[in-house]
Amino acid sequence: MTETTVAGSTESIPADDTTLRVLSTSDLAGIDITLTDVVTTVEGAYRTLAAGQSDNPRKLTVKPGDGHSVSYAMLGRDGSRDVVAIKTSYKHGLDKARDEQHYYTALTLYDDVTGLPVAMMDCGRIGSLRTPAVSALLARECARPGARSALVIGTGTQGRLALPFLLTTLPDLDRLMVFGTHSDGIAAVREQVRAHFPDRDVEIVTDLRAAAAESDVLVATAGGHTPAAVEADWLRPGALSILVGHGLAPSTLHRADRVLATSEAQMKVTGTDMADANGDFPAVDTEFPPVLAGTAPGRRSARERVFAYNSGLVVTDIALGHRFAQLALDQGLGVRVPLWQ
């Protein structure tokens, strides 16, 4: 019986082993990974996609007529790792308050060299790291030269790590602001910043318009019930607005001098609240992979107001999920399930 070793892992997997390694939320929570490692892994996935070595088809979506839930299925292939994966995402209770909603997401990885399953894992932590890492890369590539101030709108899962990741790619930021409506979320944002950057603190803002006018980078991560809606005419020349969830009014997109998206097709599927009265979107000037690859500019002048739509690409989930799988295998984590036996 021959054996194969997952790249970067010290644990060998028998070549006829079709058991599935299942990694739970608690398994992944205990894995230590640096912000720099996450950013590097995510950036590599984008560069591989830009080089034509990976596949990232459009996601499939189903949603009931009353809109109480939404589900996605995403298939992709990472050409640098020779890994194929399927991600599923299901959110229930969109018509209810945040604490009454339920969200389940899972990623299943297969080794495309050996044909063996690698792991199935909860994808919650992967998404909570991947998305702010992408925002930080967008900021690095698209913020105006000399950017010093950043505003995060929203204090949920995505908002809490947005500033630490921004400081990872833009260490010269010296004014960090957050706008939120939940006291526990605001406290969590401050806690995360201090955990990663002990010498830094966060300014809590209540006048959103004034804060937006003083921000070089805005990252909107709020939930659908947020009262926040930054308008285009609030923004200073050269501002970069990154939309992850909610918190930006449609005018920031439609009146932007330059529009980027991680995926234009996905923006039109998941960003329908940003469409105009006719359901239309402005043309996207460039998607983000060519920007990272250096074949398209993130911005063309220091005074351009740039809008960037950050929707997850499954190739970034695959890359980061595979990185977690490597670390988990090294530590002997997870449970082997004989699903195909």
Coordinates of C-alpha atoms in Angstrom, one line a residue:
M1 CA 0.0 0.0 0.0
T2 CA 1.5 3.3 -1.0
E3 CA 1.1 6.5 0.9
T4 CA 0.7 10.2 0.1
T5 CA 1.4 13.2 2.2
V6 CA -0.7 16.4 2.1
A7 CA 1.5 19.2 1.0
G8 CA 3.0 21.0 4.0
S9 CA 1.8 18.3 6.4
T10 CA 3.8 15.8 8.4
E11 CA 1.0 13.2 8.5
S12 CA 0.8 10.5 5.8
I13 CA -2.5 9.3 4.4
P14 CA -2.7 5.8 3.0
A15 CA -3.4 5.9 -0.8
D16 CA -6.5 3.7 -0.4
D17 CA -7.9 5.7 2.6
T18 CA -11.2 7.1 1.6
T19 CA -12.2 8.1 5.1
L20 CA -13.2 11.7 5.5
R21 CA -11.4 13.8 8.1
V22 CA -14.1 16.0 9.7
L23 CA -12.9 19.2 11.4
S24 CA -15.3 20.8 13.8
T25 CA -15.7 24.4 14.9
S26 CA -13.7 23.7 18.0
D27 CA -10.9 21.9 16.1
L28 CA -10.4 24.9 13.9
A29 CA -10.8 27.4 16.8
G30 CA -7.7 26.0 18.5
I31 CA -5.4 26.4 15.4
D32 CA -3.0 29.3 15.7
I33 CA -2.5 31.2 12.4
T34 CA -1.1 34.7 11.9
L35 CA -2.8 37.5 10.1
T36 CA 0.1 37.7 7.7
D37 CA -0.2 33.9 7.0
V38 CA -3.9 34.5 6.1
V39 CA -3.2 37.5 3.9
T40 CA -0.4 35.6 2.1
T41 CA -2.6 32.5 1.5
V42 CA -5.5 34.5 0.2
E43 CA -3.3 36.7 -2.0
G44 CA -1.8 33.6 -3.5
A45 CA -5.2 32.2 -4.4
Y46 CA -6.1 35.4 -6.3
R47 CA -2.8 35.4 -8.2
T48 CA -3.3 31.8 -9.2
L49 CA -6.8 32.6 -10.4
A50 CA -5.4 35.6 -12.4
A51 CA -2.8 33.4 -14.0
G52 CA -5.6 31.1 -15.3
Q53 CA -4.5 28.2 -13.2
S54 CA -7.6 28.0 -11.0
D55 CA -11.4 27.7 -11.6
N56 CA -14.0 29.7 -9.8
P57 CA -17.4 29.2 -11.4
R58 CA -20.4 31.4 -10.5
K59 CA -22.2 30.4 -7.3
L60 CA -25.6 28.8 -7.3
T61 CA -28.3 30.4 -5.2
V62 CA -31.7 29.4 -3.9
K63 CA -34.0 31.6 -1.9
P64 CA -37.7 31.2 -0.9
G65 CA -40.2 33.7 -2.0
D66 CA -40.6 35.3 1.4
G67 CA -36.8 35.7 1.7
H68 CA -36.5 34.1 5.2
S69 CA -33.4 32.1 4.1
V70 CA -30.7 32.0 1.5
S71 CA -28.5 29.2 0.4
Y72 CA -25.4 29.0 -1.8
A73 CA -23.3 26.3 -3.4
M74 CA -19.8 27.0 -4.8
L75 CA -17.4 24.6 -6.6
G76 CA -13.8 25.5 -7.4
R77 CA -10.3 24.3 -8.1
D78 CA -7.0 25.6 -6.7
G79 CA -4.4 25.0 -9.4
S80 CA -1.4 25.8 -7.2
R81 CA -2.5 23.2 -4.6
D82 CA -4.2 20.7 -6.9
V83 CA -7.2 20.8 -4.7
V84 CA -10.9 20.6 -5.6
A85 CA -13.5 21.7 -3.2
I86 CA -17.2 22.3 -2.7
K87 CA -18.5 24.9 -0.3
T88 CA -22.1 25.1 0.9
S89 CA -23.7 28.0 2.8
Y90 CA -27.1 28.3 4.4
K91 CA -28.5 31.2 6.4
H92 CA -31.9 31.0 8.0
G93 CA -34.0 33.8 9.7
L94 CA -33.1 36.7 7.5
D95 CA -36.5 38.2 8.6
K96 CA -35.5 38.1 12.3
A97 CA -33.0 39.8 14.6
R98 CA -29.3 38.9 14.3
D99 CA -29.4 36.7 17.5
E100 CA -32.3 34.7 16.1
Q101 CA -30.6 33.8 12.8
H102 CA -28.9 30.5 12.1
Y103 CA -25.9 30.2 9.7
Y104 CA -24.2 27.0 8.6
T105 CA -21.4 26.7 6.1
A106 CA -19.1 23.8 5.3
L107 CA -16.1 23.1 3.0
T108 CA -15.1 19.7 1.6
L109 CA -11.7 19.4 0.1
Y110 CA -10.3 16.7 -2.3
D111 CA -6.7 16.1 -3.4
D112 CA -6.7 16.3 -7.2
V113 CA -3.4 14.4 -7.5
T114 CA -4.2 11.4 -5.4
G115 CA -8.0 11.5 -5.8
L116 CA -8.4 11.2 -2.0
P117 CA -10.7 13.3 0.2
V118 CA -8.6 15.7 2.4
A119 CA -11.2 17.0 4.9
M120 CA -14.6 18.4 5.5
M121 CA -14.7 21.4 7.8
D122 CA -16.9 24.1 9.3
C123 CA -16.2 27.1 7.2
G124 CA -17.2 29.8 9.7
R125 CA -13.7 30.7 10.9
I126 CA -12.3 30.5 7.4
G127 CA -14.9 33.0 6.2
S128 CA -14.3 35.3 9.2
L129 CA -10.6 35.4 8.3
R130 CA -10.8 35.3 4.5
T131 CA -13.2 38.2 4.0
P132 CA -11.3 40.9 6.1
A133 CA -8.1 39.7 4.5
V134 CA -9.5 40.4 1.0
S135 CA -10.7 43.9 2.2
A136 CA -7.1 44.5 3.5
L137 CA -5.7 43.5 0.1
L138 CA -8.2 45.8 -1.6
A139 CA -7.1 48.6 0.7
R140 CA -3.4 47.9 0.0
E141 CA -3.9 48.0 -3.8
C142 CA -6.7 50.7 -4.1
A143 CA -6.3 53.2 -1.2
R144 CA -4.9 56.6 -2.1
P145 CA -1.2 57.1 -1.6
G146 CA -0.5 58.1 2.0
A147 CA -3.8 56.9 3.4
R148 CA -3.9 57.4 7.2
S149 CA -7.5 57.0 8.4
A150 CA -9.9 54.0 8.3
L151 CA -13.5 53.6 9.3
V152 CA -15.2 50.3 9.8
I153 CA -19.0 50.2 9.8
G154 CA -20.5 47.3 11.7
T155 CA -19.2 45.2 14.6
G156 CA -20.3 41.7 13.7
T157 CA -18.1 38.8 12.7
Q158 CA -16.6 40.7 9.8
G159 CA -16.2 44.0 11.5
R160 CA -14.3 42.7 14.4
L161 CA -11.2 41.7 12.4
A162 CA -11.4 44.4 9.8
L163 CA -9.1 46.8 11.5
P164 CA -6.3 44.3 12.5
F165 CA -6.2 43.1 8.9
L166 CA -6.1 46.7 7.6
L167 CA -3.2 47.4 9.9
T168 CA -1.4 44.3 8.5
T169 CA -1.4 45.6 4.9
L170 CA -1.5 49.3 5.7
P171 CA 0.7 49.7 8.8
D172 CA 0.9 53.5 8.5
L173 CA -2.8 54.0 9.3
D174 CA -2.9 56.2 12.4
R175 CA -6.6 56.8 12.9
L176 CA -8.8 53.8 13.4
M177 CA -12.6 54.4 13.7
V178 CA -15.6 52.2 14.1
F179 CA -19.3 52.9 13.9
G180 CA -21.6 50.3 15.5
T181 CA -24.9 50.0 17.3
H182 CA -24.1 47.0 19.5
S183 CA -22.0 47.7 22.7
D184 CA -20.7 44.1 22.9
G185 CA -19.6 44.3 19.2
I186 CA -17.8 47.6 19.8
A187 CA -16.0 46.1 22.8
A188 CA -15.1 43.1 20.6
V189 CA -13.6 45.3 17.9
R190 CA -11.4 47.0 20.5
E191 CA -10.4 43.7 22.0
Q192 CA -9.3 42.3 18.6
V193 CA -7.3 45.4 17.7
R194 CA -5.5 45.3 21.1
A195 CA -4.9 41.5 20.8
H196 CA -3.0 42.0 17.5
F197 CA -1.7 45.5 17.9
P198 CA -1.4 46.2 21.7
D199 CA -0.2 49.8 21.1
R200 CA -3.2 50.8 19.0
D201 CA -6.7 51.9 20.0
V202 CA -10.0 52.5 18.3
E203 CA -12.0 55.6 18.1
I204 CA -15.8 55.0 18.6
V205 CA -17.7 57.4 16.3
T206 CA -21.4 58.3 16.5
D207 CA -21.5 61.0 13.8
L208 CA -21.2 58.7 10.7
R209 CA -21.3 61.5 8.2
A210 CA -18.4 63.4 9.8
A211 CA -16.4 60.2 10.2
A212 CA -16.9 59.2 6.6
A213 CA -15.8 62.7 5.5
E214 CA -12.5 62.1 7.4
S215 CA -11.8 58.6 6.2
D216 CA -9.4 57.5 3.5
V217 CA -10.7 53.8 3.7
L218 CA -14.2 52.8 4.6
V219 CA -15.1 49.1 5.1
A220 CA -18.9 48.5 5.4
T221 CA -19.5 45.2 7.2
A222 CA -22.8 45.8 8.9
G223 CA -25.9 43.6 8.9
G224 CA -29.0 44.1 6.9
H225 CA -30.8 46.0 9.7
T226 CA -28.2 48.7 10.1
P227 CA -29.3 52.3 10.1
A228 CA -26.0 53.2 8.5
A229 CA -26.0 54.3 4.9
V230 CA -23.0 56.4 3.8
E231 CA -23.8 58.6 0.8
A232 CA -21.4 59.4 -2.0
D233 CA -21.4 63.2 -1.3
W234 CA -20.1 62.4 2.3
L235 CA -16.9 61.0 0.9
R236 CA -13.6 62.9 0.6
P237 CA -11.7 63.0 -2.7
G238 CA -9.6 59.9 -2.9
A239 CA -11.7 57.8 -0.6
L240 CA -11.9 54.0 -1.0
S241 CA -15.2 52.4 -0.1
I242 CA -15.2 48.6 0.4
L243 CA -18.6 46.9 0.7
V244 CA -18.7 43.6 2.5
G245 CA -22.2 43.6 3.9
H246 CA -24.2 46.8 4.4
G247 CA -23.6 50.4 5.5
L248 CA -23.0 52.1 2.1
A249 CA -25.8 53.7 0.1
P250 CA -26.1 52.8 -3.6
S251 CA -24.8 56.3 -4.5
T252 CA -21.3 55.3 -3.4
L253 CA -21.3 52.7 -6.2
H254 CA -23.2 54.6 -8.9
R255 CA -21.2 57.9 -8.4
A256 CA -17.8 56.3 -7.9
D257 CA -15.0 57.3 -10.3
R258 CA -13.8 53.8 -10.4
V259 CA -15.6 50.5 -9.6
L260 CA -13.9 47.2 -8.7
A261 CA -15.3 43.8 -7.7
T262 CA -13.8 40.6 -6.6
S263 CA -16.4 39.1 -9.0
E264 CA -18.7 41.2 -11.2
A265 CA -21.1 38.3 -11.6
Q266 CA -21.3 37.7 -7.9
M267 CA -21.9 41.4 -7.2
K268 CA -25.0 41.2 -9.4
V269 CA -26.2 38.2 -7.5
T270 CA -25.6 39.2 -3.9
G271 CA -25.5 43.0 -4.2
T272 CA -29.0 43.6 -5.5
D273 CA -29.7 46.2 -2.8
M274 CA -27.1 48.4 -4.5
A275 CA -28.8 48.3 -7.9
D276 CA -30.6 51.4 -9.3
A277 CA -34.3 51.8 -9.6
N278 CA -34.2 49.8 -12.8
G279 CA -32.2 47.0 -11.2
D280 CA -29.1 47.9 -13.0
F281 CA -25.4 48.3 -12.0
P282 CA -22.7 50.5 -13.4
A283 CA -20.0 48.8 -15.4
V284 CA -17.2 47.3 -13.3
D285 CA -13.9 48.8 -14.4
T286 CA -11.9 45.8 -13.4
E287 CA -12.2 42.7 -11.2
F288 CA -9.6 42.4 -8.4
P289 CA -7.5 39.4 -9.6
P290 CA -5.9 41.4 -12.4
V291 CA -5.2 44.3 -10.0
L292 CA -3.2 41.9 -7.7
A293 CA -1.5 40.5 -10.8
G294 CA -0.4 44.0 -11.8
T295 CA -2.3 43.9 -15.2
A296 CA -4.9 46.5 -14.1
P297 CA -4.6 49.5 -11.9
G298 CA -6.5 49.7 -8.6
R299 CA -6.9 53.4 -9.0
R300 CA -5.7 55.9 -11.6
S301 CA -5.3 59.1 -9.5
A302 CA -5.0 60.1 -5.8
R303 CA -8.4 62.0 -6.0
E304 CA -10.5 59.2 -7.5
R305 CA -13.3 57.9 -5.3
V306 CA -13.1 54.2 -5.7
F307 CA -15.8 51.6 -4.8
A308 CA -14.8 48.0 -4.3
Y309 CA -17.3 45.1 -3.8
N310 CA -15.9 42.3 -1.7
S311 CA -17.8 39.1 -2.3
G312 CA -16.1 35.8 -1.4
L313 CA -14.5 33.7 -4.1
V314 CA -14.5 30.0 -3.4
V315 CA -10.8 29.7 -4.5
T316 CA -9.9 31.8 -1.4
D317 CA -11.9 29.5 0.8
I318 CA -10.2 26.5 -0.8
A319 CA -6.7 28.0 -0.2
L320 CA -7.3 29.0 3.4
G321 CA -9.3 25.8 4.1
H322 CA -6.4 23.7 2.8
R323 CA -4.0 25.7 4.9
F324 CA -6.1 24.9 8.0
A325 CA -6.3 21.3 7.0
Q326 CA -2.5 21.1 6.8
L327 CA -2.2 22.6 10.3
A328 CA -5.0 20.3 11.6
L329 CA -3.4 17.2 10.2
D330 CA -0.1 18.2 11.7
Q331 CA -1.8 18.3 15.1
G332 CA -3.8 15.2 14.7
L333 CA -7.1 17.0 14.9
G334 CA -10.5 15.9 13.6
V335 CA -12.5 12.7 13.4
R336 CA -12.1 10.2 10.5
V337 CA -15.5 9.2 9.2
P338 CA -15.8 6.1 6.9
L339 CA -18.4 7.8 4.7
W340 CA -17.6 5.8 1.6
Q341 CA -16.9 2.4 3.3

